[in-house]
Coordinates of C-alpha atoms and ligand atoms in Angstrom, one line a residue:
M1 CA 139.1 -43.2 -24.5
S2 CA 139.9 -43.4 -20.7
N3 CA 138.6 -46.4 -18.7
K4 CA 138.0 -44.3 -15.6
K5 CA 134.7 -45.9 -14.2
V6 CA 131.8 -44.6 -12.1
T7 CA 132.5 -45.8 -8.7
V8 CA 130.2 -46.9 -5.9
D9 CA 130.8 -43.7 -3.9
S10 CA 129.5 -41.6 -6.8
I11 CA 126.2 -43.5 -7.1
G12 CA 123.1 -42.8 -4.9
T13 CA 124.4 -39.5 -3.3
G14 CA 121.0 -38.2 -4.5
V15 CA 122.7 -35.1 -5.8
N16 CA 123.2 -34.4 -9.6
Y17 CA 126.1 -32.1 -9.9
N18 CA 125.6 -31.9 -13.6
K19 CA 121.9 -31.3 -13.8
D20 CA 121.9 -28.6 -16.5
I21 CA 124.2 -30.7 -18.8
C22 CA 122.0 -33.7 -18.2
G23 CA 118.9 -31.5 -19.2
I24 CA 120.6 -30.6 -22.5
L25 CA 121.6 -34.2 -23.2
L26 CA 118.2 -35.5 -22.5
E27 CA 116.7 -32.9 -24.8
L28 CA 119.2 -33.8 -27.6
A29 CA 118.2 -37.6 -26.9
E30 CA 114.5 -36.7 -27.4
Y31 CA 115.3 -35.0 -30.7
E32 CA 117.2 -38.0 -31.9
R33 CA 114.4 -40.3 -31.0
N34 CA 111.4 -38.2 -32.2
T35 CA 112.7 -36.2 -35.1
N36 CA 115.6 -38.2 -36.4
R37 CA 114.4 -41.7 -35.1
N38 CA 118.0 -42.6 -34.5
I39 CA 117.8 -44.8 -31.5
F40 CA 121.5 -45.3 -31.3
K41 CA 122.1 -41.6 -30.7
Y42 CA 119.1 -41.5 -28.5
E43 CA 120.6 -44.2 -26.3
A44 CA 124.1 -42.6 -26.5
Y45 CA 122.8 -39.3 -25.2
K46 CA 120.7 -41.0 -22.5
K47 CA 123.7 -43.0 -21.4
A48 CA 125.9 -39.8 -21.3
A49 CA 123.3 -38.0 -19.1
A50 CA 123.1 -41.0 -16.8
V51 CA 126.9 -41.1 -16.3
L52 CA 127.1 -37.5 -15.6
A53 CA 124.0 -37.7 -13.3
S54 CA 125.8 -40.1 -11.1
H55 CA 129.2 -38.4 -11.2
P56 CA 130.2 -37.3 -7.7
R57 CA 131.1 -33.7 -8.7
R58 CA 130.5 -31.1 -11.3
V59 CA 132.7 -31.7 -14.5
S60 CA 134.9 -28.6 -15.0
S61 CA 135.2 -29.0 -18.9
G62 CA 134.5 -31.3 -21.8
A63 CA 137.9 -32.8 -21.5
E64 CA 137.3 -33.8 -18.0
A65 CA 133.9 -35.3 -18.9
S66 CA 135.3 -37.3 -21.8
K67 CA 137.3 -39.2 -19.3
L68 CA 134.0 -40.9 -18.2
K69 CA 132.7 -43.9 -19.8
G70 CA 130.1 -43.1 -22.5
I71 CA 131.2 -39.5 -23.1
G72 CA 132.9 -39.1 -26.4
A73 CA 134.6 -36.2 -28.2
K74 CA 131.3 -34.9 -29.6
I75 CA 129.4 -34.6 -26.3
A76 CA 132.6 -33.1 -24.7
K77 CA 132.5 -30.3 -27.3
K78 CA 129.0 -29.5 -26.5
I79 CA 129.8 -29.3 -22.8
D80 CA 132.5 -26.8 -23.7
E81 CA 130.3 -24.8 -25.9
F82 CA 127.7 -24.7 -23.0
Y83 CA 130.2 -23.6 -20.5
E84 CA 131.6 -20.9 -22.8
T85 CA 128.4 -19.4 -24.3
G86 CA 125.7 -20.5 -21.7
K87 CA 123.8 -22.3 -24.5
L88 CA 124.0 -24.8 -27.3
E89 CA 123.4 -23.8 -30.9
K90 CA 122.2 -27.1 -31.9
L91 CA 119.5 -27.0 -29.4
E92 CA 118.6 -23.4 -30.1
N93 CA 118.0 -24.5 -33.7
I94 CA 115.8 -27.4 -32.7
H95 CA 113.8 -25.1 -30.6
K96 CA 113.3 -22.9 -33.6
D97 CA 112.4 -25.9 -35.9
D98 CA 108.6 -26.1 -36.2
R99 CA 108.6 -29.6 -37.6
S100 CA 110.5 -30.9 -34.6
Q101 CA 108.4 -29.0 -32.2
A102 CA 105.2 -30.3 -33.7
I103 CA 106.6 -33.9 -33.6
N104 CA 107.4 -33.5 -30.0
L105 CA 103.9 -32.2 -29.3
L106 CA 102.1 -35.1 -31.1
A107 CA 104.5 -37.6 -29.5
G108 CA 103.4 -36.4 -26.2
V109 CA 100.0 -37.9 -26.7
S110 CA 99.8 -41.3 -25.0
G111 CA 100.0 -44.0 -27.9
I112 CA 101.6 -41.7 -30.4
G113 CA 105.2 -42.7 -31.1
P114 CA 107.8 -40.8 -33.1
A115 CA 106.9 -42.6 -36.4
K116 CA 103.2 -41.9 -36.1
A117 CA 103.9 -38.3 -35.0
Q118 CA 106.0 -37.8 -38.1
S119 CA 103.4 -39.2 -40.4
L120 CA 100.8 -37.0 -38.9
V121 CA 103.0 -33.8 -39.2
D122 CA 103.8 -34.8 -42.8
E123 CA 100.1 -34.8 -43.4
G124 CA 99.9 -31.3 -42.1
I125 CA 98.5 -32.1 -38.7
T126 CA 100.7 -30.2 -36.2
T127 CA 98.4 -29.2 -33.3
I128 CA 96.3 -31.0 -30.8
E129 CA 93.3 -29.1 -32.1
Q130 CA 93.9 -30.4 -35.6
L131 CA 94.4 -34.0 -34.4
R132 CA 91.0 -33.8 -32.6
K133 CA 89.4 -33.2 -36.1
N134 CA 91.2 -36.4 -37.4
L135 CA 90.3 -39.0 -34.9
D136 CA 89.9 -41.5 -37.8
K137 CA 93.6 -41.4 -38.2
L138 CA 94.1 -42.7 -34.5
T139 CA 94.0 -46.0 -32.9
H140 CA 91.8 -46.7 -29.8
H141 CA 94.8 -46.0 -27.5
Q142 CA 95.8 -42.8 -29.3
Q143 CA 92.2 -41.6 -29.2
I144 CA 91.8 -42.1 -25.4
G145 CA 95.3 -40.5 -25.1
L146 CA 94.0 -37.5 -27.0
K147 CA 90.8 -37.4 -25.1
Y148 CA 92.6 -37.0 -21.8
Y149 CA 95.7 -35.0 -23.3
E150 CA 95.3 -32.1 -21.0
D151 CA 94.6 -34.3 -18.0
F152 CA 97.6 -36.6 -18.7
Q153 CA 99.9 -33.6 -18.9
K154 CA 99.2 -32.7 -15.3
K155 CA 101.3 -34.1 -12.4
I156 CA 99.6 -36.3 -9.8
P157 CA 99.9 -35.2 -6.2
R158 CA 101.3 -37.7 -3.9
E159 CA 98.3 -37.6 -1.6
E160 CA 96.2 -38.5 -4.5
I161 CA 98.2 -41.5 -5.5
K162 CA 98.0 -42.6 -1.8
E163 CA 94.2 -42.6 -2.1
I164 CA 94.3 -44.4 -5.3
E165 CA 96.7 -47.0 -3.8
T166 CA 94.3 -47.6 -0.9
I167 CA 91.4 -48.2 -3.3
I168 CA 93.6 -50.6 -5.5
R169 CA 94.8 -52.5 -2.3
K170 CA 91.2 -52.9 -0.8
H171 CA 89.7 -54.3 -4.0
V172 CA 92.6 -56.4 -5.1
S173 CA 93.0 -58.0 -1.7
E174 CA 89.1 -58.7 -1.6
L175 CA 89.8 -60.7 -4.7
D176 CA 92.5 -62.5 -3.1
K177 CA 94.3 -61.7 0.1
D178 CA 97.7 -63.1 -1.2
F179 CA 98.2 -60.5 -3.9
V180 CA 101.4 -58.4 -3.3
I181 CA 101.0 -54.9 -4.5
T182 CA 103.8 -52.0 -4.9
I183 CA 103.3 -48.8 -6.5
C184 CA 106.7 -48.0 -8.1
G185 CA 107.9 -45.1 -10.2
S186 CA 108.6 -41.7 -8.8
Y187 CA 106.0 -42.3 -6.2
R188 CA 108.0 -45.1 -4.6
R189 CA 111.0 -42.8 -4.8
G190 CA 109.2 -40.4 -2.6
K191 CA 108.5 -37.6 -5.1
P192 CA 105.9 -35.0 -4.2
E193 CA 104.2 -35.5 -7.5
S194 CA 104.3 -38.1 -10.4
G195 CA 103.5 -38.4 -14.0
D196 CA 101.6 -41.6 -13.8
I197 CA 100.9 -44.6 -11.4
D198 CA 103.1 -47.6 -12.0
T199 CA 101.5 -50.4 -10.3
L200 CA 103.2 -53.9 -9.9
I201 CA 101.3 -57.0 -8.6
T202 CA 102.2 -60.6 -8.0
H203 CA 100.8 -63.6 -6.5
P204 CA 102.4 -66.7 -4.9
S205 CA 100.5 -68.9 -7.4
Y206 CA 102.1 -67.2 -10.4
T207 CA 105.8 -68.0 -11.0
N208 CA 107.7 -67.9 -14.2
T209 CA 107.8 -71.7 -14.3
K210 CA 104.1 -72.1 -13.6
K211 CA 103.3 -69.3 -16.1
R212 CA 99.8 -69.4 -17.4
K213 CA 99.5 -69.9 -21.1
K214 CA 98.7 -66.8 -23.1
S215 CA 95.5 -68.3 -24.6
E216 CA 94.2 -69.2 -21.1
P217 CA 91.1 -67.0 -20.6
G218 CA 90.0 -65.3 -17.4
G219 CA 93.6 -64.3 -16.4
L220 CA 94.4 -62.7 -13.1
L221 CA 95.1 -59.4 -14.5
T222 CA 91.7 -59.2 -16.4
K223 CA 90.0 -60.1 -12.9
I224 CA 92.0 -57.3 -11.2
V225 CA 91.1 -54.7 -13.9
D226 CA 87.4 -55.8 -13.8
V227 CA 87.0 -55.1 -10.0
L228 CA 88.7 -51.8 -10.4
K229 CA 86.5 -51.0 -13.2
E230 CA 83.4 -52.1 -11.1
C231 CA 84.4 -49.9 -8.2
G232 CA 84.7 -46.9 -10.7
L233 CA 88.4 -46.3 -10.3
I234 CA 89.4 -47.4 -13.9
T235 CA 87.6 -45.5 -16.5
D236 CA 89.3 -46.4 -19.7
T237 CA 91.5 -49.2 -21.0
L238 CA 94.3 -48.2 -23.4
S239 CA 95.6 -51.6 -23.9
L240 CA 95.2 -54.9 -21.9
G241 CA 97.4 -58.0 -22.3
E242 CA 98.0 -61.1 -20.0
T243 CA 100.6 -59.3 -18.0
K244 CA 100.2 -55.6 -18.7
F245 CA 97.3 -53.1 -18.4
M246 CA 97.6 -49.5 -19.6
G247 CA 94.6 -47.2 -18.8
A248 CA 93.0 -44.3 -17.1
C249 CA 91.6 -43.9 -13.7
R250 CA 90.0 -41.3 -11.5
L251 CA 89.2 -41.1 -7.8
N252 CA 85.7 -39.7 -8.4
P253 CA 83.8 -38.3 -11.3
N254 CA 85.0 -34.7 -10.6
S255 CA 88.7 -35.7 -10.5
I256 CA 91.3 -35.3 -13.1
T257 CA 91.8 -38.5 -15.2
R258 CA 95.2 -40.1 -14.4
R259 CA 97.5 -42.7 -16.2
L260 CA 97.4 -46.0 -14.4
D261 CA 99.7 -48.9 -15.5
I262 CA 99.3 -52.3 -14.0
R263 CA 101.8 -55.1 -14.5
L264 CA 101.3 -58.6 -13.3
L265 CA 104.7 -60.2 -12.6
P266 CA 105.7 -63.7 -11.7
Q267 CA 106.7 -64.0 -8.1
D268 CA 110.3 -65.1 -9.0
Q269 CA 110.7 -62.0 -11.1
Y270 CA 108.9 -59.5 -8.7
Y271 CA 111.7 -57.8 -7.2
C272 CA 113.9 -57.4 -10.3
G273 CA 110.7 -55.8 -11.6
V274 CA 110.1 -53.6 -8.5
L275 CA 113.7 -52.4 -8.8
Y276 CA 113.5 -51.6 -12.5
F277 CA 110.1 -49.9 -12.3
T278 CA 111.1 -47.9 -9.3
G279 CA 113.9 -46.3 -11.4
S280 CA 114.9 -43.7 -11.8
D281 CA 115.8 -44.5 -15.4
M282 CA 119.3 -43.0 -14.9
F283 CA 119.7 -44.8 -11.6
N284 CA 118.9 -48.1 -13.5
K285 CA 121.6 -47.2 -16.1
A286 CA 124.2 -46.6 -13.4
M287 CA 123.2 -49.8 -11.5
R288 CA 123.4 -51.9 -14.6
A289 CA 126.8 -50.6 -15.6
H290 CA 128.0 -51.3 -12.0
A291 CA 126.5 -54.9 -12.2
L292 CA 128.4 -55.5 -15.5
E293 CA 131.7 -54.4 -13.8
H294 CA 131.0 -57.0 -11.2
G295 CA 130.3 -59.8 -13.5
H296 CA 126.5 -59.6 -13.5
T297 CA 123.9 -58.6 -16.0
I298 CA 120.5 -57.2 -14.5
N299 CA 117.3 -56.4 -16.2
E300 CA 113.7 -56.0 -15.3
Y301 CA 113.2 -59.8 -15.0
C302 CA 116.4 -61.3 -13.4
V303 CA 120.0 -61.3 -12.3
R304 CA 122.4 -63.4 -14.1
P305 CA 126.1 -64.0 -13.6
I306 CA 128.2 -63.5 -16.8
G307 CA 130.4 -66.6 -17.5
S308 CA 134.1 -66.6 -18.7
L309 CA 132.9 -66.6 -22.3
G310 CA 130.9 -63.5 -21.7
T311 CA 127.4 -65.2 -21.9
P312 CA 124.9 -64.9 -19.1
G313 CA 124.3 -67.9 -17.0
E314 CA 121.1 -69.1 -15.2
A315 CA 119.1 -66.4 -13.3
V316 CA 120.0 -66.4 -9.6
P317 CA 117.0 -66.6 -7.1
I318 CA 116.0 -63.3 -5.8
H319 CA 113.7 -62.8 -2.8
S320 CA 114.1 -59.2 -2.1
E321 CA 115.3 -55.9 -3.7
E322 CA 118.2 -55.9 -1.2
E323 CA 119.4 -59.2 -2.5
I324 CA 119.9 -57.7 -5.9
F325 CA 122.2 -55.0 -4.5
E326 CA 124.1 -57.7 -2.6
Y327 CA 124.8 -59.8 -5.7
I328 CA 126.2 -57.0 -7.5
Q329 CA 128.1 -55.5 -4.6
F330 CA 126.3 -52.3 -4.7
P331 CA 125.5 -50.6 -1.4
Y332 CA 121.7 -50.7 -0.7
K333 CA 120.0 -47.6 -1.7
K334 CA 116.6 -46.7 -0.4
P335 CA 114.0 -45.7 -3.2
E336 CA 114.4 -42.1 -2.1
E337 CA 118.1 -42.3 -2.8
R338 CA 117.5 -43.4 -6.4
N339 CA 116.4 -39.9 -7.7
Y340 CA 118.7 -39.1 -10.5
Ligands
8DG401 P1 107.2 -40.0 -13.7 O1 106.2 -41.0 -13.9 O2 106.7 -39.3 -12.5 O3 107.4 -39.1 -14.8 O4 108.6 -40.7 -13.4 P2 109.0 -42.2 -13.4 O5 107.9 -43.0 -12.5 O6 110.3 -42.3 -12.9 O7 109.0 -42.6 -14.8 P3 108.2 -43.7 -15.8 O8 108.3 -43.2 -17.1 O9 106.7 -43.8 -15.2 O10 108.9 -45.0 -15.7 C1 109.0 -45.8 -14.6 C2 110.3 -46.4 -14.4 O11 110.5 -47.5 -15.4 C3 111.4 -45.6 -14.5 O12 111.6 -44.9 -13.2 C4 112.6 -46.5 -14.7 C5 112.0 -47.5 -15.6 N1 112.4 -47.3 -16.9 C6 113.7 -47.5 -17.3 N2 113.9 -47.2 -18.7 C7 112.8 -46.7 -19.1 C8 112.3 -46.1 -20.2 O13 113.1 -46.1 -21.3 N3 111.1 -45.9 -20.4 C9 110.2 -45.8 -19.3 N4 109.0 -45.4 -19.4 N5 110.6 -46.4 -18.1 C10 111.8 -46.8 -18.0 O14 114.6 -47.8 -16.6
CA402 CA1 105.8 -43.0 -13.3
CA403 CA1 105.0 -45.3 -16.1

């Protein structure tokens, strides 16, 4: 394996020269996760897709691709097959496989993971219609996911998220003017439409060190969710913990129901969270790989230097997203430049 690495120049150009190959690899990743439940292969395909997505030019062959970190002989062979025949037999077969298609369909319901999808298919439930006749087999989250299945499949126009953002800001700041709110995900990356609404919230009184105990009632997030229910925005709760709400919302009674996630983050971890949840997933992977090459490990909570023995040290204090880029010597990319 070559040690040729993705360089800074290749990251954040915003152009994916290998989009079609990435699409194939991501579909294979989904197959490995949903049908084979092989998380290693799932991760391997995703990593390969991320590497190709951030490559500064189109790879001309499997051999050329295999020089990149994370692309082995098997993926190289698939790239060659795709270039030579315009398709991939393995994928064609997956498309023809009813079981695999049914698992993918059911795994598309919010709350249904690959294992649940498989057990439903094994019981003979292969369509959304059949699933609706078997509500007793589903958890509360899965039932709500099913109830709004069609709505949740629909993309949310940017303008609608803006309106929802305004409502969230108004009610949350009325609760306490010091709350800081950022809608992340594809919306923050400037996309014209998004799959869901990823809301991150912090408050100066909430830091990791002063973290409230899990058992403490009347948590901040519950208060936030309550005011957003009272004003009619939040219609359903899929799950609610101390720091993470997953649910449904709509602008008015006639609107489409949308997926809304709210995460409450300690202030000292806020910017790592904002970076992580802004994505894209592939950008995050490229950035993490770059960080490792520069002696740091980054995740959704913190940035840590890697010591001489290879173990991460103490988290470094972070006060902005820009600081994270500085630490790992990665030229700052605006959210709109993180779309791959
Ligand atoms: P979308 O909702 O419009 O489809 O796109 P998105 O906003 O980019 O995706 P998302 O699924 O809502 O996830 C939000 C961010 O979370 C994503 O941009 C990057 C981060 N993230 C990762 N890895 C993963 C992962 O494996 N699953 C999910 N859901 N999010 C991840 O970096
Ligand atoms: Ca999203
Ligand atoms: Ca999301």
